[in-house]
Amino acid sequence: MTALQEAVPRDAAAPVSGRREALHFALRNGKLLAGAGVVLVLLLLGLIGPLTIDAPPNEYVGPPMQAPSSEYWFGTTTFGQDVFAQFVYGLRTTFAAGLLGGVVASLIGMVVGFLAGFRGGLLDEILNMLTNIVLVIPTLAVLLIINAYLGIRSVVAQAIFIGLTSWPWAARAIRAQTFSLRGRDFVDLARLSGSNTWKIITREIAPNMSSYLLLTFILLFGNSILIASSLDFIGLGPTEGVSLGLMLQNASQWSAMQLGMWWWFIPPGAGITAIVGALYVANVGLDEVFNPKLRET
Amino acid sequence: MVYGLTFVVAVTVDWMIPRFMPGDPVAGMVARANVSQPAAVEAMRQYYTGLFGFDQPLWRQYLNFWTALLHGDFGISIWVFPTPVSDVIMGAVPYTLGLMIPSVLLSWVVGNRLGAYAARRRLLDNTVLPVGYVLTAMPYMWLAVLLAWGLGVIAGVFPIAGGYSFSMQPNWSAEFLLDLLHHWALPFASLFLVALGGWAIGMRNMIIYELESDYSTYLAALGAPQRLIRRYAFRNAVLPQITGLALQLGVLVAGALVTEIVFSYPGLGSLILKAIQNQDFFLLQGTFMFIVLGVLAANFIIDIVYVVVDPRTRAGMAGAQA
C-alpha cells in the first residue's frame, strides 16, 4: 500500500532464455527465499493449525485474561477465548480474503489493461476514464457505504468488493506495458496471420509480460489483506468467524491495551505485518530474478 | 475534467446504493427502531418514505438529491438526533485535517530525504530498506495500538484517548492548546511512521534509476561532484513521487480513519464508527461525500503543484494552446 506500486518503468521484454534461468536465480535470491518462506510458514500454520484445535475459535474455552502459557500459547481474551486458536483461524480467513481480493482485482486489471492498451482508440479512452474515476475515489469510503448498506457478512463477499475497487493502478500499469508491446514485430506478425484480439493477447502479449503480471498480483494480494483488515477493524468485517483484523477490533473494543493484555493485540498485527512485509520483500526478490538489470545492485 | 466526472459518479453511487440494494431500507430502519404498535410502524414508514422521497419518480428523486447536496444539506443525523449531518461533520473535520495534513506532508518530505540518502550507500541502505518494508506492511491501526500501549499505557507519557482532556472545554487558552497538542502527538506519530516507509523505499528506487541514466553518467564523466549529480537526480525523482502522493491519498485517508478510531480521536474516523454502530446512514453518506470531496480537492491541488514544479508540463500546455 505504498509508493511501491509505482513500479520503476522498464523494458517489457521478459527473459527469453526460459524457466531454467529464472529458477537458477530464484534459488539464489535471498530476498525471494526469505519472503516466500515466511508466507509459506504462515500459510501452513493457517491451513494446518485449525485442524489441531477441537473447539471453534470463538468458544469460551479457558479462564479469562490468562497470559501466554504452555496450555494457551498466546493467552486468552477477557472472555476466555483461546488467542492462538483465533490466530490460526484468522490467518486462514486473512489469506482467503487477500487471495480472492487479489485474484479479482488482477483479473479486472488485466482485462481492462489489455483491452485498453491493445485496442486503443475510443475503447481506450472510455476504459481510461473509468480507471481514473475508480482510482481517485477513495476505496475505503466506497467500501464503507457498500458494506454498511448491504451488510456484508461473509469473507467471500468482502474480498470480491475489495477486488472490485482496487484494480485501477494495476490496469494502468498493464495498459502501459501492453502499449509498448503492441508495436512489436511478433504482434504484427500474429495480426497479419489473422489471429483475433483474444488470441493475440493470450498467446503473444500476456506470456511476454508474465513476470510483470505475477508481480502485480503479489502487490494486489498484500493490498487486499491490508484493506480487509482495515474494514474488519472499523466493524464492517464478516460477522461469523474470525480474522486477524477482527481480532484487533475486539482487542481494541474491549480495551486490551488499557488492561495490559499485550498477547491479545500483538499476534494479529504481527501476523498481518509479517504476511504483507514478506510479500513485498518476495516481490523485490522476484523482480531481481526476472530483471537482469537489477541483479548486481 | 476527470474530477468533475468522478464527483458525479460518486454522488450517483451514494444515491443509488440505498435505493437499488436488495431489501427495503425503510423496512430495515423501522424494524431496527423496535416499535411494536402497528400505528407507530405505519407512521414511521410514512416518515422515512417521505424522507427519502421514495414515492416520487426516480429521476425526480435523483434531481432532489443533487439539489439538497448543492445546498449543503446532507439530512439529519440519527445518532445526535436534531443536529444536521453537515454540522456534525464540520465539528469533526478540523481534527482530521489537523492530523492528516502535517503527517502526510512531513512523512512525504522526510521519507523522500531518507530514501535519497539511502540510495547507493551500503550501510544506510541496509538499515533503511528493511525498516521501510516493515513500516509499510504494518496495518495503520496496529502501529497505533502499539504506540498507545508502549508510550501511553506502559510509559504513561501520552494520553491514549480523545482529542483533549475530559476536564477541559475547548477554548483558545495556552493550557488547552498544549493539551490538544499532547493528545495529537501519538496519532500523528503513528500516521507519520507508517507512511514514511513507503516514501523512503519509493524514493530510493527512483534515485537508483536516475543515477543509472545517461545524464548522470555524463555528469560524472565531466567530473561533476557527486553531490551535484545527486541533486539533479533528486529533482527528477521527486516528480513521480508527487504523482504517487496523489495515488496514495485514498490509502492515507483510510489510515487516518482507523488511527482515529484507535485513539478515539474526535475526527471523521470516530464519526464513521459511531454512524455504523448507530445505523446512522445519513451521517455515513454525508461523511462519504465529504471524504470524496476532500480527496478530489487534494488531487486537484497536487495537479497544480505538479504543473508548477515541472516546467515541461507548462510548456506542453502552452504548446497545446498555441
XYZ file of C-alpha atoms in Angstrom:
619
model
C 0.000 0.000 0.000
C 2.825 2.284 -0.743
C 4.695 4.002 -3.429
C 5.954 0.512 -4.188
C 3.140 0.317 -6.612
C 4.814 2.930 -8.675
C 6.991 0.411 -10.367
C 10.027 1.850 -12.000
C 9.450 1.881 -15.744
C 11.458 -0.701 -17.552
C 11.608 -2.744 -20.701
C 8.728 -5.059 -21.204
C 10.962 -7.682 -22.736
C 10.837 -10.676 -20.437
C 13.755 -13.051 -20.181
C 13.560 -15.244 -23.218
C 16.060 -17.844 -22.172
C 13.438 -19.806 -20.362
C 12.338 -21.007 -16.988
C 15.589 -22.734 -16.033
C 17.468 -19.473 -15.832
C 14.728 -17.870 -13.730
C 14.749 -20.837 -11.402
C 18.517 -20.708 -11.132
C 18.409 -17.134 -9.937
C 15.307 -17.684 -7.848
C 17.004 -20.314 -5.717
C 19.935 -17.991 -5.114
C 17.924 -14.912 -4.243
C 17.856 -14.370 -0.524
C 15.016 -11.865 -0.547
C 12.723 -14.096 -2.535
C 13.509 -17.147 -0.415
C 13.050 -15.334 2.877
C 9.815 -13.654 1.802
C 8.299 -16.752 0.270
C 9.441 -18.769 3.304
C 7.635 -16.528 5.785
C 4.463 -16.515 3.685
C 4.558 -20.288 3.301
C 5.099 -20.932 7.011
C 2.162 -18.686 7.931
C 0.024 -20.220 5.203
C 0.770 -23.710 6.505
C 0.029 -22.570 10.030
C -3.297 -21.227 8.832
C -4.083 -24.421 6.934
C -2.924 -26.999 9.445
C -3.302 -25.141 12.719
C -7.116 -25.199 12.819
C -7.055 -28.998 12.369
C -5.266 -29.447 15.669
C -7.778 -27.372 17.598
C -11.033 -29.049 18.546
C -13.122 -26.117 19.764
C -14.327 -23.365 17.392
C -12.149 -20.246 17.680
C -14.774 -18.121 19.415
C -15.610 -20.732 22.029
C -15.071 -19.736 25.655
C -12.632 -22.486 26.489
C -10.485 -21.312 29.335
C -10.091 -18.949 32.233
C -10.305 -15.301 31.151
C -7.315 -12.956 30.781
C -4.580 -15.553 31.011
C -1.107 -14.553 29.933
C 0.543 -16.910 27.429
C 1.322 -20.277 28.965
C 2.095 -23.790 27.791
C -1.609 -24.567 27.666
C -2.741 -21.380 25.901
C 0.191 -20.408 23.724
C -0.977 -16.879 23.087
C -3.004 -16.498 26.277
C -6.752 -15.954 26.453
C -9.083 -12.993 25.942
C -11.237 -11.238 28.512
C -13.870 -13.876 27.846
C -11.594 -16.887 27.962
C -11.245 -17.401 24.221
C -8.005 -19.016 23.132
C -5.995 -16.357 21.275
C -3.869 -18.948 19.492
C -6.947 -20.702 18.129
C -8.281 -17.360 16.920
C -4.907 -16.559 15.403
C -4.669 -19.702 13.259
C -8.281 -19.474 12.121
C -7.786 -15.772 11.495
C -4.739 -16.481 9.340
C -6.895 -18.724 7.188
C -9.540 -16.028 6.710
C -6.956 -13.349 6.082
C -5.221 -15.418 3.409
C -8.553 -16.221 1.808
C -9.590 -12.561 1.732
C -6.232 -11.483 0.349
C -6.079 -14.202 -2.266
C -9.616 -13.761 -3.537
C -9.401 -9.973 -3.499
C -6.062 -10.142 -5.296
C -7.389 -12.540 -7.929
C -10.493 -10.473 -8.646
C -8.511 -7.237 -8.827
C -5.852 -8.779 -11.088
C -8.454 -10.221 -13.431
C -10.257 -6.898 -13.835
C -6.962 -5.053 -14.093
C -5.731 -7.454 -16.770
C -8.913 -7.319 -18.853
C -9.097 -3.534 -18.705
C -5.362 -3.043 -19.170
C -5.016 -5.462 -22.088
C -8.071 -4.220 -23.919
C -7.261 -0.562 -23.428
C -3.611 -0.997 -24.324
C -4.127 -3.288 -27.290
C -7.259 -1.931 -28.878
C -6.583 1.752 -28.269
C -8.890 4.345 -29.759
C -12.277 5.044 -28.281
C -12.308 1.920 -26.115
C -9.021 3.049 -24.606
C -10.453 6.490 -23.865
C -13.510 5.062 -22.145
C -11.601 2.496 -20.118
C -9.024 5.100 -19.190
C -11.721 7.401 -17.917
C -13.239 4.583 -15.900
C -9.842 3.708 -14.455
C -9.166 7.289 -13.452
C -12.532 7.610 -11.769
C -12.145 4.474 -9.699
C -8.551 5.474 -8.987
C -9.470 8.817 -7.487
C -12.437 7.718 -5.391
C -11.115 6.656 -2.001
C -11.581 2.904 -1.896
C -12.272 2.562 1.766
C -15.016 5.175 1.720
C -16.889 3.344 -1.037
C -16.450 0.033 0.719
C -17.805 1.615 3.886
C -21.002 2.667 2.189
C -21.465 -0.614 0.342
C -20.733 -2.721 3.384
C -22.939 -0.680 5.658
C -25.955 -0.892 3.380
C -25.502 -4.369 2.031
C -24.438 -5.676 5.375
C -21.689 -7.855 4.025
C -21.303 -10.741 6.331
C -19.089 -13.201 4.542
C -15.402 -13.183 3.741
C -16.077 -14.008 0.092
C -18.337 -11.006 -0.471
C -15.899 -8.745 1.337
C -12.996 -9.964 -0.768
C -14.929 -9.556 -4.008
C -15.826 -5.982 -3.179
C -12.230 -5.239 -2.301
C -11.209 -6.700 -5.638
C -13.797 -4.611 -7.452
C -12.379 -1.375 -6.099
C -8.619 -1.945 -6.025
C -7.802 -2.774 -9.643
C -7.151 0.665 -11.232
C -3.413 1.057 -10.742
C -2.880 -2.489 -11.970
C -4.935 -1.742 -15.067
C -2.866 1.360 -15.674
C 0.432 -0.453 -15.341
C -0.683 -3.317 -17.564
C -2.024 -0.905 -20.142
C 1.319 0.875 -20.323
C 3.158 -2.427 -20.745
C 0.736 -3.648 -23.401
C 1.145 -0.382 -25.224
C 4.878 -0.910 -25.515
C 4.424 -4.472 -26.753
C 1.711 -3.635 -29.239
C 4.016 -2.340 -31.934
C 6.500 -5.200 -31.785
C 7.111 -7.319 -34.836
C 5.793 -10.561 -33.422
C 2.484 -8.943 -32.561
C 2.211 -7.500 -36.068
C 3.008 -10.909 -37.453
C 0.244 -12.513 -35.413
C -2.167 -9.855 -36.559
C -1.181 -10.371 -40.201
C -1.721 -14.087 -39.896
C -5.282 -13.410 -38.874
C -5.346 -14.098 -35.154
C -8.156 -12.404 -33.299
C -7.686 -9.991 -30.429
C -8.250 -12.525 -27.696
C -5.708 -14.907 -29.174
C -3.062 -12.241 -29.657
C -3.473 -11.074 -26.088
C -3.344 -14.529 -24.520
C -0.739 -16.072 -26.806
C 1.557 -13.204 -27.710
C 1.254 -10.377 -25.213
C 0.448 -11.938 -21.864
C 3.283 -14.516 -21.920
C 5.758 -11.754 -22.677
C 4.841 -9.885 -19.543
C 4.035 -12.830 -17.299
C 6.650 -11.822 -14.758
C 5.125 -8.382 -14.592
C 1.663 -9.835 -14.086
C 2.922 -12.027 -11.264
C 4.459 -9.031 -9.511
C 1.236 -7.087 -9.912
C -0.761 -9.922 -8.416
C 1.518 -10.150 -5.385
C 1.141 -6.441 -4.647
C -2.634 -6.662 -5.038
C -2.653 -9.653 -2.714
C -0.875 -7.722 0.032
C -3.093 -4.722 -0.579
C -6.271 -6.741 -0.180
C -5.072 -8.080 3.148
C -4.449 -4.571 4.438
C -7.792 -3.241 3.217
C -9.678 -6.231 4.585
C -8.112 -5.790 7.987
C -8.973 -2.074 7.996
C -12.590 -2.877 7.177
C -12.688 -5.531 9.879
C -11.241 -3.056 12.316
C -13.903 -0.444 11.620
C -16.518 -3.078 12.327
C -17.566 -3.895 8.782
C -15.955 -7.289 8.606
C -17.636 -10.659 8.417
C -19.743 -11.298 11.489
C -19.128 -15.006 11.569
C -15.725 -16.458 12.190
C -12.517 -14.631 12.961
C -9.914 -12.789 11.002
C -6.774 -11.035 12.120
C -8.491 -7.671 11.636
C -11.466 -8.738 13.727
C -9.125 -9.845 16.496
C -7.570 -6.389 16.524
C -11.015 -4.828 16.597
C -12.105 -6.951 19.542
C -8.898 -6.273 21.412
C -9.294 -2.531 20.992
C -13.027 -2.596 21.715
C -12.559 -4.439 24.999
C -9.637 -2.161 25.918
C -6.918 -4.779 25.870
C -4.247 -2.085 25.882
C -5.505 -0.381 28.977
C -5.617 -3.755 30.715
C -2.098 -4.545 29.517
C -3.187 -7.677 27.652
C -0.465 -7.419 25.044
C -0.899 -11.038 23.972
C -4.306 -10.174 22.556
C -3.333 -7.444 20.125
C 0.285 -8.171 19.289
C -0.133 -11.521 17.450
C -2.791 -10.471 14.921
C -0.986 -7.271 13.958
C 2.339 -9.045 13.792
C 0.712 -11.686 11.601
C -0.579 -9.124 9.104
C 2.708 -7.234 9.099
C 4.653 -10.442 8.547
C 2.488 -11.616 5.660
C 2.371 -8.287 3.853
C 6.013 -7.446 4.539
C 7.132 -10.872 3.345
C 5.051 -10.437 0.194
C 6.717 -7.106 -0.553
C 10.184 -8.495 0.045
C 9.463 -11.558 -2.091
C 8.209 -9.170 -4.740
C 11.506 -7.297 -4.803
C 13.319 -10.622 -4.964
C 11.212 -11.794 -7.883
C 11.853 -8.520 -9.631
C 15.573 -9.167 -9.389
C 15.106 -12.699 -10.696
C 13.179 -11.588 -13.757
C 15.029 -8.387 -14.475
C 18.742 -8.934 -15.058
C 19.437 -5.209 -14.785
C 18.606 -5.209 -11.090
C 20.678 -8.231 -10.168
C 24.023 -6.666 -9.494
C 22.857 -3.940 -7.177
C -12.457 17.073 -16.336
C -11.895 13.798 -14.628
C -12.607 15.253 -11.216
C -15.998 16.596 -12.120
C -16.945 13.273 -13.639
C -15.635 11.423 -10.615
C -17.704 13.620 -8.373
C -20.824 12.891 -10.401
C -20.121 9.169 -10.243
C -19.518 9.324 -6.505
C -22.756 11.195 -5.905
C -24.639 8.766 -8.104
C -23.204 5.800 -6.220
C -24.100 7.476 -2.985
C -27.628 7.991 -4.251
C -28.038 4.563 -5.801
C -26.837 2.324 -3.029
C -29.691 2.829 -0.577
C -32.219 2.683 -3.425
C -31.215 -0.242 -5.553
C -29.907 -2.550 -2.909
C -31.782 -5.775 -2.352
C -34.135 -5.349 0.553
C -36.110 -2.368 1.718
C -34.097 0.190 3.689
C -37.252 1.724 5.104
C -38.441 -1.619 6.430
C -34.975 -2.164 7.835
C -34.936 1.141 9.669
C -38.435 0.642 11.016
C -37.526 -2.825 12.198
C -34.408 -1.513 13.905
C -36.429 1.025 15.851
C -38.190 -1.870 17.609
C -41.644 -0.358 17.628
C -44.459 -2.836 18.022
C -47.631 -0.773 17.658
C -48.972 -1.023 14.091
C -49.967 2.642 14.064
C -46.468 3.737 15.070
C -44.907 1.449 12.485
C -47.115 2.905 9.791
C -46.247 6.450 10.839
C -42.545 5.693 10.762
C -42.838 4.051 7.380
C -44.557 7.142 6.067
C -41.935 9.386 7.584
C -38.970 7.507 6.162
C -40.553 7.078 2.754
C -41.149 10.804 2.625
C -37.628 11.468 3.832
C -36.022 9.523 1.028
C -38.733 10.671 -1.377
C -39.463 7.102 -2.411
C -42.970 8.000 -3.525
C -41.642 10.178 -6.351
C -40.417 9.004 -9.758
C -36.779 8.024 -9.917
C -35.474 10.939 -11.988
C -37.172 13.338 -9.587
C -35.512 11.623 -6.613
C -32.156 11.957 -8.328
C -32.648 15.638 -9.011
C -33.807 16.258 -5.454
C -30.705 14.543 -4.167
C -28.489 16.883 -6.168
C -30.350 19.994 -5.107
C -30.093 19.021 -1.461
C -26.419 18.256 -1.885
C -25.624 21.557 -3.541
C -27.355 23.319 -0.688
C -25.043 21.528 1.687
C -27.970 19.587 3.070
C -26.961 16.029 3.936
C -30.028 15.291 6.019
C -30.372 14.974 9.751
C -28.247 12.759 11.905
C -29.983 9.929 13.730
C -27.189 9.472 16.250
C -27.340 13.015 17.637
C -30.893 13.474 16.520
C -31.842 17.001 15.704
C -28.410 18.117 14.508
C -27.939 18.351 10.728
C -25.311 15.985 9.382
C -23.281 18.845 7.935
C -22.865 20.381 11.394
C -21.742 17.076 12.887
C -19.205 16.641 10.121
C -17.920 20.196 10.397
C -17.231 19.617 14.067
C -15.032 16.624 13.244
C -13.221 17.875 10.152
C -10.687 20.195 11.868
C -9.379 17.288 13.925
C -8.950 15.031 10.917
C -7.300 17.736 8.836
C -5.088 18.776 11.737
C -3.927 15.198 11.968
C -3.621 14.379 8.287
C -2.076 17.416 6.672
C 1.044 17.593 8.864
C 1.575 13.845 8.964
C 1.143 13.332 5.230
C 3.337 16.252 4.221
C 6.029 15.606 6.792
C 6.278 11.899 6.083
C 6.451 12.631 2.384
C 9.261 15.149 2.792
C 11.222 13.177 5.377
C 10.646 9.885 3.550
C 11.958 11.330 0.301
C 15.051 12.723 2.010
C 15.733 9.445 3.743
C 15.273 7.430 0.582
C 17.509 9.758 -1.380
C 20.234 9.495 1.228
C 19.938 5.733 1.467
C 20.186 5.040 -2.252
C 23.562 3.610 -3.231
C 25.001 3.840 0.270
C 25.526 0.371 1.633
C 25.219 0.975 5.328
C 22.193 3.243 5.226
C 20.539 1.173 2.543
C 20.775 -1.945 4.624
C 19.046 -0.281 7.556
C 16.519 1.990 5.871
C 15.205 -0.621 3.462
C 14.177 -3.373 5.902
C 12.726 -0.852 8.338
C 10.846 0.733 5.455
C 9.351 -2.586 4.404
C 8.233 -3.424 7.914
C 6.638 0.008 8.310
C 4.705 -0.110 5.025
C 3.479 -3.616 5.701
C 2.066 -2.589 9.069
C -1.635 -2.044 9.297
C -2.183 1.529 10.488
C -4.251 0.507 13.459
C -1.660 -1.937 14.707
C 1.140 0.590 14.892
C -1.313 2.953 16.555
C -2.218 0.301 19.122
C 1.443 -0.486 19.728
C 2.316 3.174 20.252
C -0.668 3.714 22.513
C 0.285 0.694 24.554
C 4.017 1.371 24.719
C 4.067 5.136 25.212
C 0.603 5.591 26.631
C -0.106 2.712 28.959
C 3.320 1.432 29.954
C 5.401 4.597 29.882
C 2.394 6.797 30.660
C 3.872 9.716 28.752
C 0.960 10.340 26.409
C -2.789 10.140 26.793
C -4.315 7.414 24.661
C -7.849 8.618 24.043
C -9.722 11.700 22.954
C -8.764 14.965 21.309
C -8.357 16.802 24.629
C -8.742 16.077 28.324
C -12.265 15.396 29.502
C -11.916 18.003 32.220
C -11.421 20.804 29.694
C -13.650 22.814 27.437
C -12.382 23.860 24.023
C -11.046 27.425 24.158
C -8.031 29.335 22.976
C -6.017 29.359 26.204
C -2.426 28.178 26.077
C -3.231 25.441 28.527
C -5.879 23.952 26.289
C -3.736 24.198 23.183
C -0.939 22.365 24.938
C -3.346 19.664 25.981
C -4.565 19.442 22.410
C -1.004 19.025 21.189
C -0.349 16.384 23.799
C -3.288 14.298 22.590
C -2.360 14.919 18.995
C 1.198 13.586 19.297
C 0.560 9.828 19.262
C -1.959 9.641 16.395
C 0.317 11.926 14.425
C 3.353 9.757 15.138
C 1.670 6.570 14.007
C 0.346 8.066 10.778
C 3.722 9.614 10.109
C 5.672 6.401 10.674
C 3.541 4.064 8.559
C 3.593 6.397 5.569
C 7.307 7.146 5.972
C 8.474 3.668 4.942
C 6.701 3.682 1.604
C 8.040 7.073 0.544
C 11.589 6.160 1.551
C 11.515 2.935 -0.464
C 9.915 4.608 -3.469
C 12.455 7.425 -3.442
C 15.390 5.070 -3.045
C 14.312 3.084 -6.106
C 13.737 6.222 -8.147
C 17.138 7.673 -7.224
C 18.921 4.474 -8.198
C 17.083 4.552 -11.505
C 18.048 8.176 -12.083
C 21.674 7.624 -11.108
C 21.884 4.929 -13.780
C 20.551 7.164 -16.513
C 22.660 8.779 -19.175
C 22.689 12.298 -17.845
C 24.114 11.129 -14.520
C 26.841 9.155 -16.223
C 27.572 12.128 -18.414
C 27.806 14.461 -15.434
C 30.101 12.019 -13.681
C 32.253 11.783 -16.784
C 32.519 15.548 -16.847
C 33.849 15.337 -13.328
C 30.882 16.876 -11.582
C 30.891 16.345 -7.827
C 28.738 13.510 -6.537
C 26.613 15.957 -4.568
C 25.597 17.825 -7.670
C 24.652 14.653 -9.544
C 22.552 13.531 -6.633
C 20.813 16.870 -6.517
C 19.807 16.585 -10.159
C 18.706 13.008 -9.611
C 16.596 14.074 -6.655
C 14.820 16.750 -8.625
C 13.897 14.279 -11.327
C 12.911 11.568 -8.884
C 10.581 13.841 -6.940
C 8.158 14.120 -9.852
C 6.873 10.524 -9.772
C 6.697 10.823 -6.015
C 4.274 13.729 -6.377
C 2.078 11.574 -8.599
C 2.471 8.832 -6.022
C 1.179 11.164 -3.348
C -1.988 11.724 -5.369
C -2.446 7.996 -5.851
C -1.907 7.271 -2.188
C -4.449 9.769 -0.892
C -7.215 7.213 -0.574
C -4.989 4.894 1.422
C -3.799 7.735 3.614
C -7.356 8.779 4.382
C -8.220 5.196 5.263
C -5.183 5.076 7.538
C -6.211 8.281 9.268
C -9.713 6.935 9.832
C -8.621 3.740 11.571
C -5.925 5.540 13.539
C -8.526 7.945 14.863
C -10.653 5.027 15.923
C -7.786 3.526 17.912
C -7.211 6.762 19.781
C -10.908 7.718 19.949
C -9.749 10.929 18.333
C -12.815 13.075 17.610
C -12.351 13.220 13.836
C -14.153 11.703 10.876
C -12.966 8.175 11.670
C -14.654 8.102 15.046
C -17.685 9.668 13.427
C -17.886 6.816 10.922
C -17.592 4.293 13.726
C -20.440 5.961 15.594
C -22.517 6.144 12.427
C -22.045 2.432 11.784
C -22.777 1.453 15.345
C -25.925 3.565 15.416
C -27.043 2.675 11.882
C -26.958 6.376 11.087
C -26.974 6.193 7.303
C -27.356 9.898 6.650
C -24.264 10.604 8.667
C -22.381 7.813 6.894
C -23.381 9.072 3.461
C -22.532 12.631 4.404
C -19.103 11.587 5.604
C -18.599 9.615 2.423
C -19.412 12.625 0.269
C -17.138 14.754 2.361
C -14.185 12.389 2.072
C -14.651 12.129 -1.681
C -14.754 15.915 -1.967
C -11.650 16.249 0.163
C -9.697 13.711 -1.856
C -10.768 15.333 -5.115
C -9.714 18.757 -3.884
C -6.359 17.393 -2.760
C -5.865 15.726 -6.129
C -6.599 18.995 -7.834
C -4.067 20.832 -5.667
C -1.439 18.191 -6.385
C -2.089 18.600 -10.109
C -1.475 22.316 -9.831
C 1.665 21.774 -7.783
C 2.896 19.344 -10.408
C 2.488 21.934 -13.126
C 4.341 24.489 -11.029
C 7.178 22.084 -10.209
C 7.635 20.514 -13.622
C 8.296 23.100 -16.335
C 7.760 20.539 -19.073
C 4.039 20.239 -18.368
C 3.754 24.012 -18.543
C 5.493 24.054 -21.894
C 3.216 21.277 -23.103
C 0.117 23.208 -22.102
C 1.292 26.407 -23.745
C 2.099 24.416 -26.844
C -1.337 22.884 -26.897
C -2.951 26.278 -26.739
C -0.856 27.755 -29.489
